[in-house]
PDB file of C-alpha atoms and ligand atoms in Angstrom:
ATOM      1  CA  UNK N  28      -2.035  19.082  13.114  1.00  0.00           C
ATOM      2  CA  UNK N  29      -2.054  15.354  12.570  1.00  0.00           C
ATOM      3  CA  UNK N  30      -3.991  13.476  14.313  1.00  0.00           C
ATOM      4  CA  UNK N  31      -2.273  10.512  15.693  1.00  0.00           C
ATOM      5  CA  UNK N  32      -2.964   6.963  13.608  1.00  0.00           C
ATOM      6  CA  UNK N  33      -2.771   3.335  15.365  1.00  0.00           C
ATOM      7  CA  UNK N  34      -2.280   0.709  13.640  1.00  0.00           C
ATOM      8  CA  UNK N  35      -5.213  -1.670  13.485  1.00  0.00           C
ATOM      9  CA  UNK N  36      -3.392  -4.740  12.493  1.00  0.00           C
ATOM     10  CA  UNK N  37      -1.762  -5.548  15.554  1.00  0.00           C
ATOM     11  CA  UNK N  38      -5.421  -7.034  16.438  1.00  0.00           C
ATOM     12  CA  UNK N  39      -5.141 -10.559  15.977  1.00  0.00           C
ATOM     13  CA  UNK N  40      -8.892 -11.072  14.560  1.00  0.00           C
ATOM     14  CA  UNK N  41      -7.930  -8.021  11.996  1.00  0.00           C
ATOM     15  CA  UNK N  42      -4.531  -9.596  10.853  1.00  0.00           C
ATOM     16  CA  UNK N  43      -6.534 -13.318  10.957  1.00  0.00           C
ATOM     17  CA  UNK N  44      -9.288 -11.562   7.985  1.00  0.00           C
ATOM     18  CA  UNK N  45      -7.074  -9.258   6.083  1.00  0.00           C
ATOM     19  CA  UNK N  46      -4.794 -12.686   5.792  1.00  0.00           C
ATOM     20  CA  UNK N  47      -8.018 -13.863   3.571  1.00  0.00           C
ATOM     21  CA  UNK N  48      -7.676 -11.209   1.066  1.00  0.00           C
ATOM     22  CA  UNK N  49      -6.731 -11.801  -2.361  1.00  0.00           C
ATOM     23  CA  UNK N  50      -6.246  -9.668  -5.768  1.00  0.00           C
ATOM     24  CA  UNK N  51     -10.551  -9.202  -6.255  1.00  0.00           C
ATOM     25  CA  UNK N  52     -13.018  -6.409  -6.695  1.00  0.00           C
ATOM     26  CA  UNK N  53     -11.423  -3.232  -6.085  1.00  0.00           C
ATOM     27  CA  UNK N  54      -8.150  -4.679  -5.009  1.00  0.00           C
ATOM     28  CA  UNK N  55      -7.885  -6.020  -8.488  1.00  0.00           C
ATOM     29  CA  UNK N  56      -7.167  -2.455  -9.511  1.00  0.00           C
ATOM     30  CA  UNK N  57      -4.036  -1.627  -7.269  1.00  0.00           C
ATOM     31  CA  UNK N  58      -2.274  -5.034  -8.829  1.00  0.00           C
ATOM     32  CA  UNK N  59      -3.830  -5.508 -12.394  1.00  0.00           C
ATOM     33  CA  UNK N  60      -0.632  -3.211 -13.861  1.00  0.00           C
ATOM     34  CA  UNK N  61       1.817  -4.165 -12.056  1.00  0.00           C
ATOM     35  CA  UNK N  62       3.717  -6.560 -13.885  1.00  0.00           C
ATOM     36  CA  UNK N  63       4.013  -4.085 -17.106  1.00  0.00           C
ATOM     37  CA  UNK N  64       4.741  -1.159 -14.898  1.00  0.00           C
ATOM     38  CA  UNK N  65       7.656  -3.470 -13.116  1.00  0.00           C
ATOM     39  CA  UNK N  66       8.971  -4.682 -16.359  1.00  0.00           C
ATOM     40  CA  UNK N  67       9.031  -0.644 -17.644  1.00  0.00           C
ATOM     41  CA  UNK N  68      11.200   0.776 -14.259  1.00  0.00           C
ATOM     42  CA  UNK N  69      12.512  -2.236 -12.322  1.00  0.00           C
ATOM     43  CA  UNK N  70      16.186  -4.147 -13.434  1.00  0.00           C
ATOM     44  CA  UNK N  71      16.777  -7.220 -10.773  1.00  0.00           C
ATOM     45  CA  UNK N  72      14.930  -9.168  -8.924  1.00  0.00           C
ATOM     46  CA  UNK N  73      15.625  -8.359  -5.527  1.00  0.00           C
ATOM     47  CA  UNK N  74      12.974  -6.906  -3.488  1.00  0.00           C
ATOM     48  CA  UNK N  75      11.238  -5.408  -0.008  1.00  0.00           C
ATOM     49  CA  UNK N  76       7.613  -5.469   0.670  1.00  0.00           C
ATOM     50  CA  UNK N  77       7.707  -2.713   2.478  1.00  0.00           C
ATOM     51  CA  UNK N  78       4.459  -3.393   4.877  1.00  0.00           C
ATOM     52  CA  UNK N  79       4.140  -6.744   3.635  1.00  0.00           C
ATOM     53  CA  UNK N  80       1.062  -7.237   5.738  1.00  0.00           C
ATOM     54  CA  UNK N  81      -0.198 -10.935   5.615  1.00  0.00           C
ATOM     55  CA  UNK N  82       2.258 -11.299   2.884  1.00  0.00           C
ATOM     56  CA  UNK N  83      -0.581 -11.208  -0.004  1.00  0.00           C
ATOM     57  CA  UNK N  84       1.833  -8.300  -2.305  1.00  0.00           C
ATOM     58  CA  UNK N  85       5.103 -10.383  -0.723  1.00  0.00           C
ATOM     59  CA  UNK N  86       3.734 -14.140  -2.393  1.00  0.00           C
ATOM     60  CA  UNK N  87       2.682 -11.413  -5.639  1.00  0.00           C
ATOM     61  CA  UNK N  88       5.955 -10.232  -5.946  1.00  0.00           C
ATOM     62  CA  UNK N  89       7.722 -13.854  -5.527  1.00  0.00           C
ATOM     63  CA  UNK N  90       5.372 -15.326  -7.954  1.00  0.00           C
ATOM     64  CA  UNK N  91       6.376 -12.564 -10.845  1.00  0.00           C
ATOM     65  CA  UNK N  92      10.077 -13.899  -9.869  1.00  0.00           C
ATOM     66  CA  UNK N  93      11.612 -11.766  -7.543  1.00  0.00           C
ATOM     67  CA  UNK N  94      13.565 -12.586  -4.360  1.00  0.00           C
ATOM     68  CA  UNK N  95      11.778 -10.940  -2.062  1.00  0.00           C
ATOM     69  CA  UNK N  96      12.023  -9.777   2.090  1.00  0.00           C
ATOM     70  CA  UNK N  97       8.839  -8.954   3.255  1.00  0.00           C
ATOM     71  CA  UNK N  98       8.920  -6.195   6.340  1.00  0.00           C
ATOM     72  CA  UNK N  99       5.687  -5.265   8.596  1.00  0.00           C
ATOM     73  CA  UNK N 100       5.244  -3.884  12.679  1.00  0.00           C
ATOM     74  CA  UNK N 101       2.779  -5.811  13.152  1.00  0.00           C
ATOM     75  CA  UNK N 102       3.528  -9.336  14.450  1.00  0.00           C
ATOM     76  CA  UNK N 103      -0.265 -10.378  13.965  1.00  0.00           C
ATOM     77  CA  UNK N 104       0.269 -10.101  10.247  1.00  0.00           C
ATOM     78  CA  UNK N 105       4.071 -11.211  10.112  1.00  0.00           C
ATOM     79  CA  UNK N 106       2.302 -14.366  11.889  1.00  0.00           C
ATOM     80  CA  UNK N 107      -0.288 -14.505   9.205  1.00  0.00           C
ATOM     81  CA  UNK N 108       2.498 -14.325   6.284  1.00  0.00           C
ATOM     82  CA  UNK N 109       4.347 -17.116   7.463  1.00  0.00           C
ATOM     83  CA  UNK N 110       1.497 -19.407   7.995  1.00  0.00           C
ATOM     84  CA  UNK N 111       1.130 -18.868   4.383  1.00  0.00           C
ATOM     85  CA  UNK N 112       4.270 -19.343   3.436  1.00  0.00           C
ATOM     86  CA  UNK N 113       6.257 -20.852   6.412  1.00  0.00           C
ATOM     87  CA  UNK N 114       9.958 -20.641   4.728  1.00  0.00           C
ATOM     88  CA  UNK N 115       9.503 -16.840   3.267  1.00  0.00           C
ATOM     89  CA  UNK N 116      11.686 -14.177   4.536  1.00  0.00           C
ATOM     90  CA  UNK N 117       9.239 -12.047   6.460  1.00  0.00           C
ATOM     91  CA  UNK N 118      10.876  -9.287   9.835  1.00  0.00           C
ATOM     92  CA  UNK N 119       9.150  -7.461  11.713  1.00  0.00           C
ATOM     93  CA  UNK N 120      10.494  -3.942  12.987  1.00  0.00           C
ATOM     94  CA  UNK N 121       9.898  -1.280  14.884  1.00  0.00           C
ATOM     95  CA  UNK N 122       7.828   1.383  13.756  1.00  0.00           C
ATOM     96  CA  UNK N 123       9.584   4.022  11.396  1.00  0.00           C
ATOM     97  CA  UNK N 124      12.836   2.260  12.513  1.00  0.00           C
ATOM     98  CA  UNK N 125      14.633   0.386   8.855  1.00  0.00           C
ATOM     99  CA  UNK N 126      18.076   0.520  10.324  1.00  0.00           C
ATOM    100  CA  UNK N 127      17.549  -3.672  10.677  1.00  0.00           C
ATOM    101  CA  UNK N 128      18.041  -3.930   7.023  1.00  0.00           C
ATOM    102  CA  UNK N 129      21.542  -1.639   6.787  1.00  0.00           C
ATOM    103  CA  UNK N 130      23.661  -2.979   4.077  1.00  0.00           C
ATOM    104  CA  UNK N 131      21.114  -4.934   2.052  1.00  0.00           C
ATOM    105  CA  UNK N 132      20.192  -3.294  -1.186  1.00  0.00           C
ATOM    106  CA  UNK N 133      16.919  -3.925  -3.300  1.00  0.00           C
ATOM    107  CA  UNK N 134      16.202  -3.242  -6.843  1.00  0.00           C
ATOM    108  CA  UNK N 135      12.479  -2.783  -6.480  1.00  0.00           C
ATOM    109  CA  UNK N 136      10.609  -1.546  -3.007  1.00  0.00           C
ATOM    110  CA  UNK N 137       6.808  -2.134  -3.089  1.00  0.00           C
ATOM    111  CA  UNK N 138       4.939   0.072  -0.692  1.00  0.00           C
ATOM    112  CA  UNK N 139       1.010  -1.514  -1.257  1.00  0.00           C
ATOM    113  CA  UNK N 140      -1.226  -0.027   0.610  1.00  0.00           C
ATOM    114  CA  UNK N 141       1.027   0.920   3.798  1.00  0.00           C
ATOM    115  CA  UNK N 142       1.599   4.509   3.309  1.00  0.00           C
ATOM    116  CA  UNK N 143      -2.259   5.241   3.929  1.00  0.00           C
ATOM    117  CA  UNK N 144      -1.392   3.893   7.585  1.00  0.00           C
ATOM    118  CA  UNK N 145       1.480   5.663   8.302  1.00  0.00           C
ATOM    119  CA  UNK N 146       0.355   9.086  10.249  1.00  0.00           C
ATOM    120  CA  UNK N 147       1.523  12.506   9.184  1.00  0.00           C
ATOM    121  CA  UNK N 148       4.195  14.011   6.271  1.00  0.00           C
ATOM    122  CA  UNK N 149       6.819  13.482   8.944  1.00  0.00           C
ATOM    123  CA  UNK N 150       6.777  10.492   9.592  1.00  0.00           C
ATOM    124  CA  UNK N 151       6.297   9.714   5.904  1.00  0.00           C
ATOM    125  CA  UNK N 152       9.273  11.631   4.801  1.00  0.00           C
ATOM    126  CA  UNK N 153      11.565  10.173   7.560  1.00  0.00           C
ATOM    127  CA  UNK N 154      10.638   6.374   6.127  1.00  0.00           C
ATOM    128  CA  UNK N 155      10.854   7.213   2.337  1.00  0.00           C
ATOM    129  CA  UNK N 156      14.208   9.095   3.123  1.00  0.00           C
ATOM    130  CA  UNK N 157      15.293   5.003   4.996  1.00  0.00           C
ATOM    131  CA  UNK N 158      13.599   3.589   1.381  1.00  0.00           C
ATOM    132  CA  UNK N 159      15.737   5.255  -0.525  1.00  0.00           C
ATOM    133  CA  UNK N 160      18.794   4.447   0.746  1.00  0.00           C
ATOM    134  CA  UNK N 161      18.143   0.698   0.686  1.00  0.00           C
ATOM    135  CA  UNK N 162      17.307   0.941  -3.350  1.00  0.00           C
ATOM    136  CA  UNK N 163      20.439  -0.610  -5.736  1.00  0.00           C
ATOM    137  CA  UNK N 164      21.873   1.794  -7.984  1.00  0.00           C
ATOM    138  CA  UNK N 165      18.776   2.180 -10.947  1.00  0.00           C
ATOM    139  CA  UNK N 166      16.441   0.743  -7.867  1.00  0.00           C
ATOM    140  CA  UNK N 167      12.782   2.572  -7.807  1.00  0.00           C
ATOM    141  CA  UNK N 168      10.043   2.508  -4.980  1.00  0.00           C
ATOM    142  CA  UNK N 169       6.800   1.468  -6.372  1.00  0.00           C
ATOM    143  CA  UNK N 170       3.548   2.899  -3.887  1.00  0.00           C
ATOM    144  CA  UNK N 171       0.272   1.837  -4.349  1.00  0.00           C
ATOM    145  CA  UNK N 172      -2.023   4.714  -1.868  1.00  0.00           C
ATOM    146  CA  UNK N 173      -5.283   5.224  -2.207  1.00  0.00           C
ATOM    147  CA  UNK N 174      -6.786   8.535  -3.683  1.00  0.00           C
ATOM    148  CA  UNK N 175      -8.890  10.622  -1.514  1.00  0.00           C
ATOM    149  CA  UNK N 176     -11.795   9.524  -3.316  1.00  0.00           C
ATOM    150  CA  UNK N 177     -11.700   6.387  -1.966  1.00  0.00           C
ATOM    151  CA  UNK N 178     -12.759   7.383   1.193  1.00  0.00           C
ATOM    152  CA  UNK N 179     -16.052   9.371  -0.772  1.00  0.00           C
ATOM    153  CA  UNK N 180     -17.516   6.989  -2.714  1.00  0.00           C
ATOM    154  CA  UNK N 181     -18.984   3.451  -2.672  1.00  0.00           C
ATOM    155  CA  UNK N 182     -17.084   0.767  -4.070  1.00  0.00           C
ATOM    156  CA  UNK N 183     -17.415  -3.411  -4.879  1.00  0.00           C
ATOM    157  CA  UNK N 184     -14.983  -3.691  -2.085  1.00  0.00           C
ATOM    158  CA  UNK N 185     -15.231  -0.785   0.542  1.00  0.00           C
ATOM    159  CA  UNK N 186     -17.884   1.064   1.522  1.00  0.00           C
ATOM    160  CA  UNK N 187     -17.671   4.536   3.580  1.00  0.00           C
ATOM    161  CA  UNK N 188     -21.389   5.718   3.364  1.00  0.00           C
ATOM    162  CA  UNK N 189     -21.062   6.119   7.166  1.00  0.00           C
ATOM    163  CA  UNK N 190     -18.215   8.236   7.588  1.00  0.00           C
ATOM    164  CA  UNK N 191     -19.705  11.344   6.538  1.00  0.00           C
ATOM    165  CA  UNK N 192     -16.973  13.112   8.279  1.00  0.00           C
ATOM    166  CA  UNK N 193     -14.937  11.360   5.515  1.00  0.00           C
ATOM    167  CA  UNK N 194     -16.257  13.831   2.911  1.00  0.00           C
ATOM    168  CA  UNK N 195     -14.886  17.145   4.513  1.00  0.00           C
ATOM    169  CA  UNK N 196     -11.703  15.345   5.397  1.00  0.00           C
ATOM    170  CA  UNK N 197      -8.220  17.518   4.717  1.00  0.00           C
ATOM    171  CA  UNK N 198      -4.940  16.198   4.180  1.00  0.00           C
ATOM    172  CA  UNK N 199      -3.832  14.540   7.705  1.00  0.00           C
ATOM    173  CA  UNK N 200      -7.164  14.180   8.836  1.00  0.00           C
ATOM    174  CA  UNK N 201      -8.318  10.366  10.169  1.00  0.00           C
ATOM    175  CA  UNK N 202     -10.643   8.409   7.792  1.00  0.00           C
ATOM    176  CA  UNK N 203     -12.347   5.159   7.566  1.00  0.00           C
ATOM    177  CA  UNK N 204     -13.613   2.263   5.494  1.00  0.00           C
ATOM    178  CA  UNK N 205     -15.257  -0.829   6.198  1.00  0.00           C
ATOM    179  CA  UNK N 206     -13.064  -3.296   3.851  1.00  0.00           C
ATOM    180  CA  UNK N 207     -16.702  -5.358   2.130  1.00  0.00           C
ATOM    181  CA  UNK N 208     -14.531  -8.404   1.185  1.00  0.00           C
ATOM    182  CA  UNK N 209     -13.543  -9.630   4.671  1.00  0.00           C
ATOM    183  CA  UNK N 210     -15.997 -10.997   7.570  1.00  0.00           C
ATOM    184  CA  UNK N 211     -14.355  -8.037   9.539  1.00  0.00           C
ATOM    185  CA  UNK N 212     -16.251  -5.029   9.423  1.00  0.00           C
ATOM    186  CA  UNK N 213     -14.984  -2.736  12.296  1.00  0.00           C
ATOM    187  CA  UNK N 214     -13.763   0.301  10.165  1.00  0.00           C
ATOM    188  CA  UNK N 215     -10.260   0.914   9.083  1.00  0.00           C
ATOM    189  CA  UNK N 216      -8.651   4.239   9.980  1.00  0.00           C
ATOM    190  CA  UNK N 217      -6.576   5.436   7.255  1.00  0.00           C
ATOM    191  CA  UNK N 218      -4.856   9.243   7.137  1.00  0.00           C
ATOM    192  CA  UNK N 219      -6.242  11.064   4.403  1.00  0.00           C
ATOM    193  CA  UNK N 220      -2.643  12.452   1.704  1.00  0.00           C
ATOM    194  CA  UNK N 221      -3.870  13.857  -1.175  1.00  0.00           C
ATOM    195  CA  UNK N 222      -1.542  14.144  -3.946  1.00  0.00           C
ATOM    196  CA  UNK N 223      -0.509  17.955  -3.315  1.00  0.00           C
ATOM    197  CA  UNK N 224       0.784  16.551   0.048  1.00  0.00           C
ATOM    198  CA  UNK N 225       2.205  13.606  -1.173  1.00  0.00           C
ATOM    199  CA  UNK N 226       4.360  15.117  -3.873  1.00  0.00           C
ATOM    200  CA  UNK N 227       5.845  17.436  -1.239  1.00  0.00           C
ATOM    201  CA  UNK N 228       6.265  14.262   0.982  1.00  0.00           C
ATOM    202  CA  UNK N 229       8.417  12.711  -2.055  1.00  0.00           C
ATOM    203  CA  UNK N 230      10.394  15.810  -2.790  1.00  0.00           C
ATOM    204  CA  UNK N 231      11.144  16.294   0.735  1.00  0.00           C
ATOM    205  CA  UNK N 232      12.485  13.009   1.093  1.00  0.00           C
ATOM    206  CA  UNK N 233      14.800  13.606  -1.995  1.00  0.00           C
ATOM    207  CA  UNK N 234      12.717  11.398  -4.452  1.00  0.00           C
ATOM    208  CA  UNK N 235      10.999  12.072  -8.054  1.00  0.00           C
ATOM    209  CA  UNK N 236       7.693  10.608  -9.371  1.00  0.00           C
ATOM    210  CA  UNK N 237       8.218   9.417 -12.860  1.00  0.00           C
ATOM    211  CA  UNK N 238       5.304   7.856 -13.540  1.00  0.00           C
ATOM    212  CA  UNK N 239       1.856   7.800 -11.797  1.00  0.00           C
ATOM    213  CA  UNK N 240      -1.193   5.156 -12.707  1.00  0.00           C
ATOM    214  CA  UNK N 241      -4.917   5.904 -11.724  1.00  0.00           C
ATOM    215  CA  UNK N 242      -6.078   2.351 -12.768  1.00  0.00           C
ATOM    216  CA  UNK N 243      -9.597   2.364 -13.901  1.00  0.00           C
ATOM    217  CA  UNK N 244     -12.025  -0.795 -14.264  1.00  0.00           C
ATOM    218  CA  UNK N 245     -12.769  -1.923 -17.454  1.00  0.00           C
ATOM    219  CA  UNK N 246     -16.007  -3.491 -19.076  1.00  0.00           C
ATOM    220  CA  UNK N 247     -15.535  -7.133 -19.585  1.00  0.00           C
ATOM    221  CA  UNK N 248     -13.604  -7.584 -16.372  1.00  0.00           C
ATOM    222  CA  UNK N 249     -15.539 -10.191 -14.445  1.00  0.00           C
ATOM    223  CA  UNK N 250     -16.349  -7.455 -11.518  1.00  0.00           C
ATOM    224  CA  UNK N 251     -19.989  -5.981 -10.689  1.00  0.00           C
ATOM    225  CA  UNK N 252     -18.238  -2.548 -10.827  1.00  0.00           C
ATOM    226  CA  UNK N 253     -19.648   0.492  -8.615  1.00  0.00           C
ATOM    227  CA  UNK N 254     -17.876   3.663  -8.964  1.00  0.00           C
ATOM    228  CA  UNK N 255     -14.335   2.003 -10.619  1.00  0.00           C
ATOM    229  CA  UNK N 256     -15.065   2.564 -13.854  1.00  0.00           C
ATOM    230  CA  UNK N 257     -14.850   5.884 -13.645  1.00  0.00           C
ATOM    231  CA  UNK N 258     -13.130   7.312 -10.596  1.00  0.00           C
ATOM    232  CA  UNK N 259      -9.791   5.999  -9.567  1.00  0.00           C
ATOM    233  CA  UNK N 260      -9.683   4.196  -6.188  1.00  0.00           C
ATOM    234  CA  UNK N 261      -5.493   3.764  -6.031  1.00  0.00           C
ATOM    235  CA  UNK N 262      -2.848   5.661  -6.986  1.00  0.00           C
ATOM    236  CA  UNK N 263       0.587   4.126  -7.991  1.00  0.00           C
ATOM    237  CA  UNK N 264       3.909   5.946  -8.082  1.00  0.00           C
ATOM    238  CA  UNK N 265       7.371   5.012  -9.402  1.00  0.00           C
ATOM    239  CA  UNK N 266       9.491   7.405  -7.376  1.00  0.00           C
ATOM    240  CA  UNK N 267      13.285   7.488  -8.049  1.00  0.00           C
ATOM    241  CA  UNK N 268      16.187   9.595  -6.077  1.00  0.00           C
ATOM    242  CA  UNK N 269      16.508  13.014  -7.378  1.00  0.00           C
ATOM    243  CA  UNK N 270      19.658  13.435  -9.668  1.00  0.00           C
TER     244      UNK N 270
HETATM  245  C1  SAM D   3      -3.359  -2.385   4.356  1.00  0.00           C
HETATM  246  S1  SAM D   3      -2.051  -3.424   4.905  1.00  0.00           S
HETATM  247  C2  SAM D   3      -1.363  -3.938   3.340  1.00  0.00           C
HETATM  248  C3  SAM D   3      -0.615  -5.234   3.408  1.00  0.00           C
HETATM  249  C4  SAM D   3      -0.042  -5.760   2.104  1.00  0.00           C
HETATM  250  N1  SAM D   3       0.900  -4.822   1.512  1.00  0.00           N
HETATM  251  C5  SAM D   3      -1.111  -6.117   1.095  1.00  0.00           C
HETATM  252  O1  SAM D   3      -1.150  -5.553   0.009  1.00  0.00           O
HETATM  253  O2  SAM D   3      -1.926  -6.990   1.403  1.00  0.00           O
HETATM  254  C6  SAM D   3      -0.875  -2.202   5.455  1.00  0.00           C
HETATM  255  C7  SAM D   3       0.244  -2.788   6.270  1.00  0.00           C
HETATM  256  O3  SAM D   3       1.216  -1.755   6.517  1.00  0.00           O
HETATM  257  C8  SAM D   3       1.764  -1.971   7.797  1.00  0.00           C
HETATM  258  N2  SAM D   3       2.404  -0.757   8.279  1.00  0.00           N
HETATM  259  C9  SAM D   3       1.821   0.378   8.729  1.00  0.00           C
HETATM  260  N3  SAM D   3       2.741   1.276   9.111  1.00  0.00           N
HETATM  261  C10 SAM D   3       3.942   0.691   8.889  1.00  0.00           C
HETATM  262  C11 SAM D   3       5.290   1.116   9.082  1.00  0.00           C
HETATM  263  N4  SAM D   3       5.585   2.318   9.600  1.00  0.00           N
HETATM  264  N5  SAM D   3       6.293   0.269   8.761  1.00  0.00           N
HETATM  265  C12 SAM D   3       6.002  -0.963   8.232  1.00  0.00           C
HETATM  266  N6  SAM D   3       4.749  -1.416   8.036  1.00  0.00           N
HETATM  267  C13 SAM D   3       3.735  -0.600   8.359  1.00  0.00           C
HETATM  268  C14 SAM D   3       0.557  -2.430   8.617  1.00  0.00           C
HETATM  269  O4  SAM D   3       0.944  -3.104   9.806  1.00  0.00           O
HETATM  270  C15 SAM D   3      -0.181  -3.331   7.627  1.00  0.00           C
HETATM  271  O5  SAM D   3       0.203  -4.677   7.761  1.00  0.00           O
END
């Protein structure tokens, strides 16, 4: 059984330090290639942030040129995103619930880092079945998740030495992180989806993967690198409707 997930950026202090993050350390992975993977799969430049958070992969995808809606539940970091950018077209709505965005179509959606919050295959499959059928004809979903390695290792930005539990961890099980590049440092519960479970999430939800990145540091990068150079932290996907 899964075990049930809250989200932890409703909290106001959360939303308030996540809103500080920016494309370093670790993180540098999940965006460093994203522009080349975009220019390979995506045609148009209309696109969702799909748990646009504080708006840091919403003001990423507007600056590579795309017209971009940023969606999130929580209203701490919808809050967040606008104080950044005050005129950007951020909603908030209700969990698992995309029916507010009916009619609009979007060449590109870009899933960063939201899918490890959403709880189990069920609820995954219901809102990747809602993705897809807000994607333009030739549209692709783009996910950036991270591996279950993540949660096992030590990292420039996350630690999870504490969480030995972390290490025994199955697919639906709760784990946590405590997110090094923020002054908040109450864990983050993520559910563990390995990607077994997460290619059976896709299929069931009619989509393909057809093309998967496990971005590696690289020497010469100006990061003090722990494990990245040779485990993957992220995983990103390019999923497309199956013909
Ligand atoms: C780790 S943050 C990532 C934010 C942003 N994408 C970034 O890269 O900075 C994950 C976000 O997903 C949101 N989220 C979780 N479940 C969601 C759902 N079912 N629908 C929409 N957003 C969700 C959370 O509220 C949170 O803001």
């Amino acid at each position: 059984m899964t075990a049930r997930l809250d989200n932890d950026y409703t909290d106001g202090a959360r939303a308030h330090a996540y809103s500080d993050l920016r494309f370093l350390g670790t993180y540098h992975l999940a965006f460093r290639d994203l522009p080349a993977l975009f220019a390979r799969h995506v045609r148009g430049v209309r696109a969702l942030d799909f748990g646009c958070g504080a708006g840091r992969s919403t003001r990423f995808l507007r600056d590579l040129g795309y017209r971009v809606t940023g969606v999130d539940i929580a209203a701490a970091m919808i809050d967040e995103a606008q104080v950044h950018e005050p005129h950007g077209d951020y909603r908030r709505l209700p969990r698992g619930d995309l029916s507010a965005l009916a009619g609009e179509q979007f060449n590109l959606v870009l899933a960063a880092f939201t899918f490890d919050n959403v709880g189990g295959p069920q609820e995954k499959v219901a809102i990747f079945e809602q993705l897809r059928g807000l994607l333009a004809p030739d549209g692709c979903i783009v996910t950036i998740v991270s591996t279950p390695e993540l949660y096992r290792h030590e990292w420039m930005s996350f630690s999870t030495v504490q969480f030995a539990e972390n290490r025994v961890a199955k697919d639906g099980d709760l784990v946590r992180t405590v997110i090094l590049d923020i002054e908040d440092s109450r864990p983050v519960v993520d559910t563990l989806c390995g990607p077994q479970a997460y290619a059976e999430i896709h299929a069931r939800a009619g989509l393909e993967e057809t093309e998967l990145l496990l971005p590696l540091g690289r020497g010469g990068e100006p990061f003090a690198w722990v494990n990245e150079l040779w485990i993957a932290p992220w995983a990103i996907r390019v999923l497309r409707p199956l013909r």
